[in-house]
PDB file of C-alpha atoms in Angstrom:
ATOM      1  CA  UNK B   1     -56.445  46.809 197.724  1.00 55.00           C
ATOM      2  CA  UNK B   2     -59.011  45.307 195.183  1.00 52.00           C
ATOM      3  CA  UNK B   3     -63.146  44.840 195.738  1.00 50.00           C
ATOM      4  CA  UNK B   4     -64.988  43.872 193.597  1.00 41.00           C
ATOM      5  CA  UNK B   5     -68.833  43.457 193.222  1.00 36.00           C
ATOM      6  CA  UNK B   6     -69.991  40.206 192.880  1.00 37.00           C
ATOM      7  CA  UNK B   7     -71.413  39.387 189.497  1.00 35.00           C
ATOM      8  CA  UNK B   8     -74.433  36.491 189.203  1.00 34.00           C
ATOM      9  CA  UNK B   9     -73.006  33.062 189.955  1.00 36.00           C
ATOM     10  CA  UNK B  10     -71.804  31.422 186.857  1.00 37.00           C
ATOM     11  CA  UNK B  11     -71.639  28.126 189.043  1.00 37.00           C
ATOM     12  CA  UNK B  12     -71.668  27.055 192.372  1.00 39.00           C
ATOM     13  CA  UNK B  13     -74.158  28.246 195.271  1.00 42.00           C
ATOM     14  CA  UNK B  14     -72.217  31.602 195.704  1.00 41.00           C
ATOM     15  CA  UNK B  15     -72.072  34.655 193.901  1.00 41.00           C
ATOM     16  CA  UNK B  16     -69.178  35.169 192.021  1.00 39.00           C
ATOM     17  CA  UNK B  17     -67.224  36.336 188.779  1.00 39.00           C
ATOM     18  CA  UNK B  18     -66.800  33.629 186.401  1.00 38.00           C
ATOM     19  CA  UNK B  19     -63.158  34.709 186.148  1.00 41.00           C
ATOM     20  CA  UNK B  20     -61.415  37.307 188.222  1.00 47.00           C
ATOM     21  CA  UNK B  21     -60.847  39.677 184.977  1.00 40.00           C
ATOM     22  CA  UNK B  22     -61.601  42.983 184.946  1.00 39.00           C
ATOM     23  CA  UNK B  23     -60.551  46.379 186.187  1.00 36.00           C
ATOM     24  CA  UNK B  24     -59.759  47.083 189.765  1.00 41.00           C
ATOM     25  CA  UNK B  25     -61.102  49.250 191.570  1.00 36.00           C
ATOM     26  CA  UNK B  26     -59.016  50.729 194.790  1.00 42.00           C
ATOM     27  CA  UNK B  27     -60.869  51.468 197.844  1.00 61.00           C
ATOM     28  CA  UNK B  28     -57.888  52.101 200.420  1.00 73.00           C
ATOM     29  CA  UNK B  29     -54.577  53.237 200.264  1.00 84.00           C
ATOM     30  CA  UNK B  30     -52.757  49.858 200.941  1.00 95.00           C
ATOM     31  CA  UNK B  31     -51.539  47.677 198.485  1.00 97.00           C
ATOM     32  CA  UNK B  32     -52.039  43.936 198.714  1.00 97.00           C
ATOM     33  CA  UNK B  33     -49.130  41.699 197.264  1.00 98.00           C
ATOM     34  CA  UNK B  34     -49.754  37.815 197.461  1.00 98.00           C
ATOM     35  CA  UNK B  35     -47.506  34.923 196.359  1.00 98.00           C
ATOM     36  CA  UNK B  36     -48.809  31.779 195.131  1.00 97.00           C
ATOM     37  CA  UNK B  37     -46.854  28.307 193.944  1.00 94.00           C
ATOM     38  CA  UNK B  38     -46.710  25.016 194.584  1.00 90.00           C
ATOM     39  CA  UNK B  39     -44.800  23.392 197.491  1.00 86.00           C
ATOM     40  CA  UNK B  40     -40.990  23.909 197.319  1.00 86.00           C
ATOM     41  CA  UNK B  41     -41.124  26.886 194.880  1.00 91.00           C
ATOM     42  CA  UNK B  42     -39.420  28.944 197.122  1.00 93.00           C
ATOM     43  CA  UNK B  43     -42.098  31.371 198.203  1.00 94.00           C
ATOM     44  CA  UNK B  44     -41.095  31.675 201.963  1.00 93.00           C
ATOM     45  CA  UNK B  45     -37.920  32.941 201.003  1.00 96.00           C
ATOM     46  CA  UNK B  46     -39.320  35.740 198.376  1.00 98.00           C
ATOM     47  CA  UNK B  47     -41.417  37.311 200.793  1.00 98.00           C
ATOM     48  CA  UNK B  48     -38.959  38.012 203.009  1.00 98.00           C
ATOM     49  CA  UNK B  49     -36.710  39.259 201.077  1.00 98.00           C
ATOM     50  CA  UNK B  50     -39.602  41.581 199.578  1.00 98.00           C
ATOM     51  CA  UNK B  51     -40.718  42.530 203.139  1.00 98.00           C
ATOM     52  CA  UNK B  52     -37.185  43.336 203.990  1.00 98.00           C
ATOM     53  CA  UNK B  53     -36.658  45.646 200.713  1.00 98.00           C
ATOM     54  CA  UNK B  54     -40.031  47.645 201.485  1.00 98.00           C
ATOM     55  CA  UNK B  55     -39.398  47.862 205.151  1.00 98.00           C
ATOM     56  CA  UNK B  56     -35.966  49.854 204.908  1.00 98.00           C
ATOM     57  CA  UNK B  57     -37.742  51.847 202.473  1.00 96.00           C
ATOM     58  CA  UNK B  58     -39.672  53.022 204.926  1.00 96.00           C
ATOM     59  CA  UNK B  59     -43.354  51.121 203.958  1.00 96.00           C
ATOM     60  CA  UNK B  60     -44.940  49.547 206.742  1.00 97.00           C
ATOM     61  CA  UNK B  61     -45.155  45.991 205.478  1.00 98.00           C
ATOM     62  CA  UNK B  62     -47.611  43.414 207.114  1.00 98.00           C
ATOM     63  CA  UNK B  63     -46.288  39.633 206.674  1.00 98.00           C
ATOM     64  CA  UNK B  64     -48.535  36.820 206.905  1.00 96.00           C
ATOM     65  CA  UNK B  65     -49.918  33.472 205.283  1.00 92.00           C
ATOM     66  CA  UNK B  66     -52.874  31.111 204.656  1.00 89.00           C
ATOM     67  CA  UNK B  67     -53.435  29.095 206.571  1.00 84.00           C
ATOM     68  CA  UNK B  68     -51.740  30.222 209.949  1.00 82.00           C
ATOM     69  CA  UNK B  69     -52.020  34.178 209.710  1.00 82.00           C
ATOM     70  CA  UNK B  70     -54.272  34.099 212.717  1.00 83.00           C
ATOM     71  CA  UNK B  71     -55.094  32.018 216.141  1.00 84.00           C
ATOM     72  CA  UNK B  72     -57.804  30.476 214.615  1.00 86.00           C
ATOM     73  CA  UNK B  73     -55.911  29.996 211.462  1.00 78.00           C
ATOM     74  CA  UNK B  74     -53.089  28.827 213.159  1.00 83.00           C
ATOM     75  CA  UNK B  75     -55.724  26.106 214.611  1.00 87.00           C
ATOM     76  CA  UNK B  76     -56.471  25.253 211.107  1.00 85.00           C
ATOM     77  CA  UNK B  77     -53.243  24.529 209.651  1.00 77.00           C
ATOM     78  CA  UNK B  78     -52.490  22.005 212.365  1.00 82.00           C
ATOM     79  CA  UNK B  79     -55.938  20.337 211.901  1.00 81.00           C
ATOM     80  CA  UNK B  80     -55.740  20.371 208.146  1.00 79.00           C
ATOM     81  CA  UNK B  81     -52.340  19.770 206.972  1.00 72.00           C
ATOM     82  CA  UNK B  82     -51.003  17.624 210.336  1.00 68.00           C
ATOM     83  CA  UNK B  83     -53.951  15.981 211.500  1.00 65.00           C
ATOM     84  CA  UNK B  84     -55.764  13.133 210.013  1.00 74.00           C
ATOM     85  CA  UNK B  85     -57.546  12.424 206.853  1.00 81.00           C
ATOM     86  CA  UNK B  86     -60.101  15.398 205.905  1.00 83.00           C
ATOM     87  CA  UNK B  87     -62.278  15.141 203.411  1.00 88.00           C
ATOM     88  CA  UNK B  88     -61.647  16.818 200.263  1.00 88.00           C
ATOM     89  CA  UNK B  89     -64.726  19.160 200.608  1.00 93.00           C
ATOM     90  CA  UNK B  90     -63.971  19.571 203.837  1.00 90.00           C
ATOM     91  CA  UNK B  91     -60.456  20.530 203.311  1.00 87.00           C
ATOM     92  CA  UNK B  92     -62.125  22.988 201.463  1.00 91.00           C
ATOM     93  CA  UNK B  93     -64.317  24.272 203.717  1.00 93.00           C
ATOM     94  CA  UNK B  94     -61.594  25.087 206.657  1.00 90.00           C
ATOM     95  CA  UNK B  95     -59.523  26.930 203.946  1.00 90.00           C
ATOM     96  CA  UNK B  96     -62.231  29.064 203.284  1.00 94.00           C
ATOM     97  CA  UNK B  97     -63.098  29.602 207.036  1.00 93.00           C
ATOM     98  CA  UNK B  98     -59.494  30.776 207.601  1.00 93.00           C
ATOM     99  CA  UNK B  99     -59.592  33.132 204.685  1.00 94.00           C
ATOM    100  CA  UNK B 100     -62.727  34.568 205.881  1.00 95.00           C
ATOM    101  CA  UNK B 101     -61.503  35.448 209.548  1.00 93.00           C
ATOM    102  CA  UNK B 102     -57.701  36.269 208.202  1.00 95.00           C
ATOM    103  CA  UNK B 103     -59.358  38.757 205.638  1.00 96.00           C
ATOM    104  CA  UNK B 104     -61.318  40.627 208.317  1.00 95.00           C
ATOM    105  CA  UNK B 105     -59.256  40.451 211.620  1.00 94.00           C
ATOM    106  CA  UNK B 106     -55.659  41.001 209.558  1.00 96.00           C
ATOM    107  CA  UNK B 107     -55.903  41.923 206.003  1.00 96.00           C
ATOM    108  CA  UNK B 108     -58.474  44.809 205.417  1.00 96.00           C
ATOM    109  CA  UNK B 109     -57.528  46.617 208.543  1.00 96.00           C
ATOM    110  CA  UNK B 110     -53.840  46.595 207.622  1.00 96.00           C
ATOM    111  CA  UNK B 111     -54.716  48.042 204.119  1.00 96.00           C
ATOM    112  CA  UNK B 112     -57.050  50.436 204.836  1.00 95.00           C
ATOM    113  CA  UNK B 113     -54.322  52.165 207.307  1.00 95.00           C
ATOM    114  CA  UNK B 114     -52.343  52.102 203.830  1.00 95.00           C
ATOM    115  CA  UNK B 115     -49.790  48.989 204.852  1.00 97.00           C
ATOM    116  CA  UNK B 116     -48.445  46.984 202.209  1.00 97.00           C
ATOM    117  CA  UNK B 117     -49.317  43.465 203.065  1.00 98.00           C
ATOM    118  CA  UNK B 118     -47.481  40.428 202.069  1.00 98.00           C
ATOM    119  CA  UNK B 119     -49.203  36.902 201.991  1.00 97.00           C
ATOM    120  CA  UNK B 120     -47.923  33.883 201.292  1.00 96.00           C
ATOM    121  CA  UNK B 121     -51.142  31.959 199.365  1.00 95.00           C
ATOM    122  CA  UNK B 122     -54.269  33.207 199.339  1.00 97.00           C
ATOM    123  CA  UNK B 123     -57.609  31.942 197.556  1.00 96.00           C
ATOM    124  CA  UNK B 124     -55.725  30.874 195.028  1.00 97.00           C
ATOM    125  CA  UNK B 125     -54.164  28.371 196.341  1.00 95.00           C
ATOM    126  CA  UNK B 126     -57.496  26.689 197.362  1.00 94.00           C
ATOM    127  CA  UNK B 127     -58.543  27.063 194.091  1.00 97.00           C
ATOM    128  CA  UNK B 128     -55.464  25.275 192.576  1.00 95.00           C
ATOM    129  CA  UNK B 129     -55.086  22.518 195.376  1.00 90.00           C
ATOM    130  CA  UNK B 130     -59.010  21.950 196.064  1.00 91.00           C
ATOM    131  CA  UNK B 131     -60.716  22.416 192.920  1.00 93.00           C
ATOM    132  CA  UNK B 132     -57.684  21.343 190.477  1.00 91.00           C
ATOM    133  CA  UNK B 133     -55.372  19.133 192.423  1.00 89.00           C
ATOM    134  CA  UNK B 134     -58.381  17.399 194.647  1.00 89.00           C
ATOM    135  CA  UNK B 135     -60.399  17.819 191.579  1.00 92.00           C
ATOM    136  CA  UNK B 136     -63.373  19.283 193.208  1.00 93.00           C
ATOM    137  CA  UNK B 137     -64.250  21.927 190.478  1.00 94.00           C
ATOM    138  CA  UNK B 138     -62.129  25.330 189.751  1.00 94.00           C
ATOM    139  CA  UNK B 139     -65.688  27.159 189.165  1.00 94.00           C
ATOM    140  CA  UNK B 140     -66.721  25.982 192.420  1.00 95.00           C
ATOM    141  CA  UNK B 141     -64.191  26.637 194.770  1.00 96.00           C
ATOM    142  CA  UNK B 142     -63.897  29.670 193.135  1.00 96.00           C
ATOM    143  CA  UNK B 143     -67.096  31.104 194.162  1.00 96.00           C
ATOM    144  CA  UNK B 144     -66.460  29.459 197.581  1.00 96.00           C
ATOM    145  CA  UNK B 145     -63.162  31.748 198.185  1.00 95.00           C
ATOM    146  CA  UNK B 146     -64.562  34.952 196.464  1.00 95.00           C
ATOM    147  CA  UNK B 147     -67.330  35.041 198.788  1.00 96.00           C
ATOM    148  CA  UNK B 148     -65.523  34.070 201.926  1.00 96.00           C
ATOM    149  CA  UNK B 149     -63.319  36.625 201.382  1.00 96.00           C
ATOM    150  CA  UNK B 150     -66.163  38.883 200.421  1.00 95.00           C
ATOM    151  CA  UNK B 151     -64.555  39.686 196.825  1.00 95.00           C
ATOM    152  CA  UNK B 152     -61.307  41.173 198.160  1.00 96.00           C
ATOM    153  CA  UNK B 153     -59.003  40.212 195.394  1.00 95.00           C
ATOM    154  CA  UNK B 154     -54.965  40.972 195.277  1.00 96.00           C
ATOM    155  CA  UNK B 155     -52.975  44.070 193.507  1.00 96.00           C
ATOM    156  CA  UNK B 156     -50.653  42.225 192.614  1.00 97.00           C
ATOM    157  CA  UNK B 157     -50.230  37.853 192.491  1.00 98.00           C
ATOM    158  CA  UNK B 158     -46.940  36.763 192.202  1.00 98.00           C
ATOM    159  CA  UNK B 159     -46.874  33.021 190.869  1.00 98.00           C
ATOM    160  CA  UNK B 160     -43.769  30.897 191.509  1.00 97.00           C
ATOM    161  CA  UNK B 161     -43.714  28.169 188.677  1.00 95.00           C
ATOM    162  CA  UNK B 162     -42.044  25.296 189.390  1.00 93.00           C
ATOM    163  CA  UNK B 163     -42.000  21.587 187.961  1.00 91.00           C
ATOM    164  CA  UNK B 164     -43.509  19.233 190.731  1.00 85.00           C
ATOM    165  CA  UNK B 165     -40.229  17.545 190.397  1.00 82.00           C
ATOM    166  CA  UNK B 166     -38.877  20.336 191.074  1.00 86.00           C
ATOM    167  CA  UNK B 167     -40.138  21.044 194.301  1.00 79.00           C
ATOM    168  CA  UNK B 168     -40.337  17.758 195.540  1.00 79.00           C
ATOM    169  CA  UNK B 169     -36.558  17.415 195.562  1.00 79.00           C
ATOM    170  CA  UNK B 170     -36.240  20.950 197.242  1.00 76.00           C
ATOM    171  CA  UNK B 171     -39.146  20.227 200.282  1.00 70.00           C
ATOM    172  CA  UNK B 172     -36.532  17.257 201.924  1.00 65.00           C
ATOM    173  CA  UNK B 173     -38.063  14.290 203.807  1.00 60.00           C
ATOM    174  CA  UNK B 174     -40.366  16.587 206.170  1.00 58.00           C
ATOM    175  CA  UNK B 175     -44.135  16.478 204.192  1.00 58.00           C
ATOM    176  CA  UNK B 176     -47.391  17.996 205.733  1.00 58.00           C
ATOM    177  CA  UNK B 177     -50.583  16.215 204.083  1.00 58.00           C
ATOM    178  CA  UNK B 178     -50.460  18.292 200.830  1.00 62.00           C
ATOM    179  CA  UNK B 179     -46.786  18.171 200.312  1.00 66.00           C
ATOM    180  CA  UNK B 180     -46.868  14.256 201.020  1.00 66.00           C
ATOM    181  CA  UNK B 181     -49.328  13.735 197.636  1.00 72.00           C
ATOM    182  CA  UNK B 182     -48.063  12.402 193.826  1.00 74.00           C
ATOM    183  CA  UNK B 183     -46.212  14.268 191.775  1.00 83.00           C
ATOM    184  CA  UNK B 184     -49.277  13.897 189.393  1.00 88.00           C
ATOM    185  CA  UNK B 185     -51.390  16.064 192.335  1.00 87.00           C
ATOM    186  CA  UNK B 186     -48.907  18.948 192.126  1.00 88.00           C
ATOM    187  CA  UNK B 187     -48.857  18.905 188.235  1.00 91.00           C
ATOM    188  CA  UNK B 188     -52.563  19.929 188.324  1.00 92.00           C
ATOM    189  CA  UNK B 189     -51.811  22.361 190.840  1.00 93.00           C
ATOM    190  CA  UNK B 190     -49.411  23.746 188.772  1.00 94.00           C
ATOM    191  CA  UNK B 191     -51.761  24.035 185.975  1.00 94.00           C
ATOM    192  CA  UNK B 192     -54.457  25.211 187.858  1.00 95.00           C
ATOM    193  CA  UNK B 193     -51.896  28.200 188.970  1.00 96.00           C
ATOM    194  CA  UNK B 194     -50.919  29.166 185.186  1.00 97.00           C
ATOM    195  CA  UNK B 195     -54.674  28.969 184.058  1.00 96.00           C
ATOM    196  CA  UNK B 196     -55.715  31.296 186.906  1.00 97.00           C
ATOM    197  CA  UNK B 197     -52.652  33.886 185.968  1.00 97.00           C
ATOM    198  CA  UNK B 198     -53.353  33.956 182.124  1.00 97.00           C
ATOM    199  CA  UNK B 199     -57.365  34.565 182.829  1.00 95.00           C
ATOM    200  CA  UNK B 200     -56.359  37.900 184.597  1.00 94.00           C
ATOM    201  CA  UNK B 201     -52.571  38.748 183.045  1.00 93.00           C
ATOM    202  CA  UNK B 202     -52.449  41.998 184.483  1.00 93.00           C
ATOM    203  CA  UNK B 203     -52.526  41.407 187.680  1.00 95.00           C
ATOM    204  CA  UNK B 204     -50.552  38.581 187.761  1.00 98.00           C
ATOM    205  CA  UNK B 205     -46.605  38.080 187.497  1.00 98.00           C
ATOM    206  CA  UNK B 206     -45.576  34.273 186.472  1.00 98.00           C
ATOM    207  CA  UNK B 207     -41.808  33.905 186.923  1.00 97.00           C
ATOM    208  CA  UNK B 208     -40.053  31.095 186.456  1.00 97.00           C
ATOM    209  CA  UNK B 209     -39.097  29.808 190.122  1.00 96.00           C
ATOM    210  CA  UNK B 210     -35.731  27.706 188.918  1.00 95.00           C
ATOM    211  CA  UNK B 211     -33.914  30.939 187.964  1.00 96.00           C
ATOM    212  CA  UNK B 212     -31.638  32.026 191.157  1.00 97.00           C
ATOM    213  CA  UNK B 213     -32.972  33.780 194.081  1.00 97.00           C
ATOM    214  CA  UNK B 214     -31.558  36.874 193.637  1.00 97.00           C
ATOM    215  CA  UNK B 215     -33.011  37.209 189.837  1.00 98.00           C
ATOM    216  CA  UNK B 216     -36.322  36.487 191.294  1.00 97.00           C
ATOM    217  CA  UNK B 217     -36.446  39.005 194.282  1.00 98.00           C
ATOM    218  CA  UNK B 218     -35.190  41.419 191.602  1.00 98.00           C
ATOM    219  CA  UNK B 219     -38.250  40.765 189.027  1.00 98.00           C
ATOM    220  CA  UNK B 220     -40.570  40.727 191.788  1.00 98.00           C
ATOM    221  CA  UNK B 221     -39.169  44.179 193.282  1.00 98.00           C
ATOM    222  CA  UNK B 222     -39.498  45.642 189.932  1.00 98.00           C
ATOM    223  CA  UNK B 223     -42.975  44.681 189.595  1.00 98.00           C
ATOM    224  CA  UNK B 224     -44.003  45.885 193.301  1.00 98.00           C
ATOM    225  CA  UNK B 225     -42.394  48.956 192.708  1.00 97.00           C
ATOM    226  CA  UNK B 226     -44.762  49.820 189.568  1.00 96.00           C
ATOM    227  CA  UNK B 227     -47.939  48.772 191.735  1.00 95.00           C
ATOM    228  CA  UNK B 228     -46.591  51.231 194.325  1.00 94.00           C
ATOM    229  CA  UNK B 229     -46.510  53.867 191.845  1.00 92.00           C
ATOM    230  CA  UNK B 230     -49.381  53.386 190.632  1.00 89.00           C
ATOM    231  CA  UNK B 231     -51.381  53.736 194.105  1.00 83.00           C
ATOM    232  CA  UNK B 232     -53.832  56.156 194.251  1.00 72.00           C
ATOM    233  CA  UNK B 233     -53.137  58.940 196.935  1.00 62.00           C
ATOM    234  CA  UNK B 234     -55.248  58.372 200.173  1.00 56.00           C
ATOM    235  CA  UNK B 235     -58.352  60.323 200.554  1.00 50.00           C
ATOM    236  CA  UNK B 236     -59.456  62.060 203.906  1.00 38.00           C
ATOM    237  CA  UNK B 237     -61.338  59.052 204.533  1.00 41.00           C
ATOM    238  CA  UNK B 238     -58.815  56.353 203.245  1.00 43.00           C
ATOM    239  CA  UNK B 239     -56.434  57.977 205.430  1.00 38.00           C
ATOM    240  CA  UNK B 240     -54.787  56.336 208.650  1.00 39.00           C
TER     241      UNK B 240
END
């Protein structure tokens, strides 16, 4: 699990980092695996296959997503990506609300009894969709997430790159609101995924999401399997 003091704000009405880029510093014994993408890259699909690897190697592995990894976000994902039109801020706002409540009733108790947990999206996502793909500022939304989710940051971010294309021919005729939008929306998306993973390389992994399924569970494995190692042993304090 990563924290990280907030630095002054570099934009925005929040404090925040300008980029995420630094060392990490781990407070629990958990480690915190997310996967990011655009729609149709095929990150459903790689987290279960990595839950189902850790779990019959005995980790306890805690599955979930953003939006939906709560009631309330569950609530949320209806409203925002089946409802009617919502405003682009706004869209950005009840993202942020369901990190905030996801982070503290799911995610930080599950790490600090040293589970791995597995997310599909997390603030990136917002940051790719809202401030690159809805245009609404990468700085800004940014600052929005980081303090929402009160600078908890990822060990490990899995990206799943994939042409919009791509993924639009793999999502079939069913489209929430974000899936629905041009193939010229997704294209920033993309971008906005591949800028975040090259500010912080190290704790990102950026494979390509065309190669078979099987490749990519094995690249991801590989990678999880070093951030496991390199967990530091629980404390008296960190323990469960």
């Amino acid at each position: 699990m990563t924290d990280r003091e907030p630095a002054p704000p570099s934009t925005g009405p929040f404090p925040v980092e300008g980029t995420d880029a630094g060392s990490p510093v781990s407070t629990s014994p958990g480690l915190f695996v997310c996967f990011e993408g655009g729609d149709g890259a095929g990150k459903s699909t790689q987290v279960r296959l990595l839950a189902d690897a850790l779990t019959a190697r005995g980790h306890e592995v805690v599955v979930t997503r953003q939006p939906g990894g709560t009631e309330l976000g569950a609530r949320i994902r209806d409203l925002v990506l089946h409802g009617d039109h919502v405003a682009p801020r706004a869209e950005a706002l009840l993202f942020a609300a369901d990190k905030a409540h996801h982070v503290d009733e799911l995610i930080r108790p599950a790490l600090r009894a040293g589970r791995v947990v597995v997310t599909d999206r997390y603030t990136d996502s917002s940051i790719a969709y809202q401030g690159a793909g809805r245009d609404l500022g990468a700085g800004e939304i940014r600052a929005l997430q980081h303090w929402a989710v009160g600078g908890l940051l990822p060990d490990l971010t899995i990206v799943l790159d994939v042409p919009a294309s791509v993924g639009r021919a793999r999502r079939g005729a069913e489209h929430d609101r974000l899936e629905s939008e041009a193939d010229a929306f997704h294209e920033a998306v993309r971008r906005g995924f591949l800028a975040l993973a090259a500010q912080d390389a190290g704790r990102y992994l950026v494979v390509d999401a065309t190669s078979p399924v099987r490749d990519l569970h094995e690249q991801v494995l590989a990678r999880v399997d070093a951030s496991l190692a390199a967990r530091p042993a629980p404390t008296r304090a960190e323990a469960p």
